[in-house]
Tab-separated table of C-alpha atoms in Angstrom:
chain	number	residue	atom	x	y	z
H	203	MET	CA	-58.733	-20.692	-19.793
H	204	LYS	CA	-56.302	-21.761	-17.339
H	205	ALA	CA	-54.791	-18.970	-15.151
H	206	ASN	CA	-51.293	-19.701	-15.917
H	207	GLU	CA	-52.057	-18.990	-19.804
H	208	LEU	CA	-53.284	-16.070	-18.954
H	209	ILE	CA	-50.292	-14.983	-16.971
H	210	LYS	CA	-48.028	-15.811	-19.950
H	211	ARG	CA	-49.980	-14.171	-22.568
H	212	TYR	CA	-50.170	-11.018	-20.212
H	213	ALA	CA	-46.562	-11.187	-19.868
H	214	VAL	CA	-46.133	-10.494	-23.653
H	215	ARG	CA	-48.195	-7.438	-23.037
H	216	GLU	CA	-51.502	-8.887	-24.316
H	217	ARG	CA	-54.254	-7.046	-22.348
H	218	ASP	CA	-57.577	-8.060	-24.215
H	219	PHE	CA	-59.040	-10.785	-22.725
H	220	ARG	CA	-62.849	-9.938	-23.565
H	221	LYS	CA	-65.249	-13.170	-23.706
H	222	VAL	CA	-62.376	-15.345	-22.241
H	223	ASN	CA	-63.602	-17.965	-20.080
H	224	LEU	CA	-61.917	-17.920	-16.858
H	225	ASN	CA	-64.393	-20.019	-14.653
H	226	GLU	CA	-62.817	-20.817	-11.342
H	227	ALA	CA	-59.149	-19.215	-12.444
H	228	ASN	CA	-56.757	-18.582	-9.231
H	229	LEU	CA	-55.387	-15.270	-10.065
H	230	ARG	CA	-54.704	-14.265	-6.374
H	231	GLU	CA	-52.378	-11.382	-6.078
H	232	VAL	CA	-51.437	-11.358	-9.640
H	233	ASP	CA	-50.976	-7.718	-10.890
H	234	LEU	CA	-53.276	-7.272	-14.173
H	235	ARG	CA	-53.098	-3.496	-14.569
H	236	GLU	CA	-54.585	-2.222	-17.876
H	237	ILE	CA	-56.201	-6.133	-18.467
H	238	ASN	CA	-59.710	-5.834	-20.356
H	239	LEU	CA	-62.055	-8.622	-18.827
H	240	SER	CA	-65.281	-7.033	-20.464
H	241	GLN	CA	-67.733	-9.854	-20.923
H	242	ALA	CA	-65.327	-12.381	-19.396
H	243	ILE	CA	-66.869	-15.173	-17.872
H	244	LEU	CA	-65.654	-15.043	-14.110
H	245	ASN	CA	-67.971	-17.161	-12.369
H	246	LEU	CA	-65.710	-18.521	-8.942
H	247	ALA	CA	-62.657	-16.790	-10.313
H	248	ASP	CA	-60.449	-15.856	-7.425
H	249	LEU	CA	-59.255	-12.053	-8.388
H	250	THR	CA	-58.450	-11.195	-4.812
H	251	LYS	CA	-55.642	-8.438	-4.585
H	252	CYS	CA	-55.435	-8.009	-8.701
């Protein structure tokens, strides 16, 4: 999943992103409170200041 798709889904109150492939996603400085990323694929994802 691309970062912009995740952000759009998060904006409409979706919080469950279990097992989502976020390989190389750039989510730098995005406020992701209450997000569930358990078992998500986060190789090379940039989650700085999330």
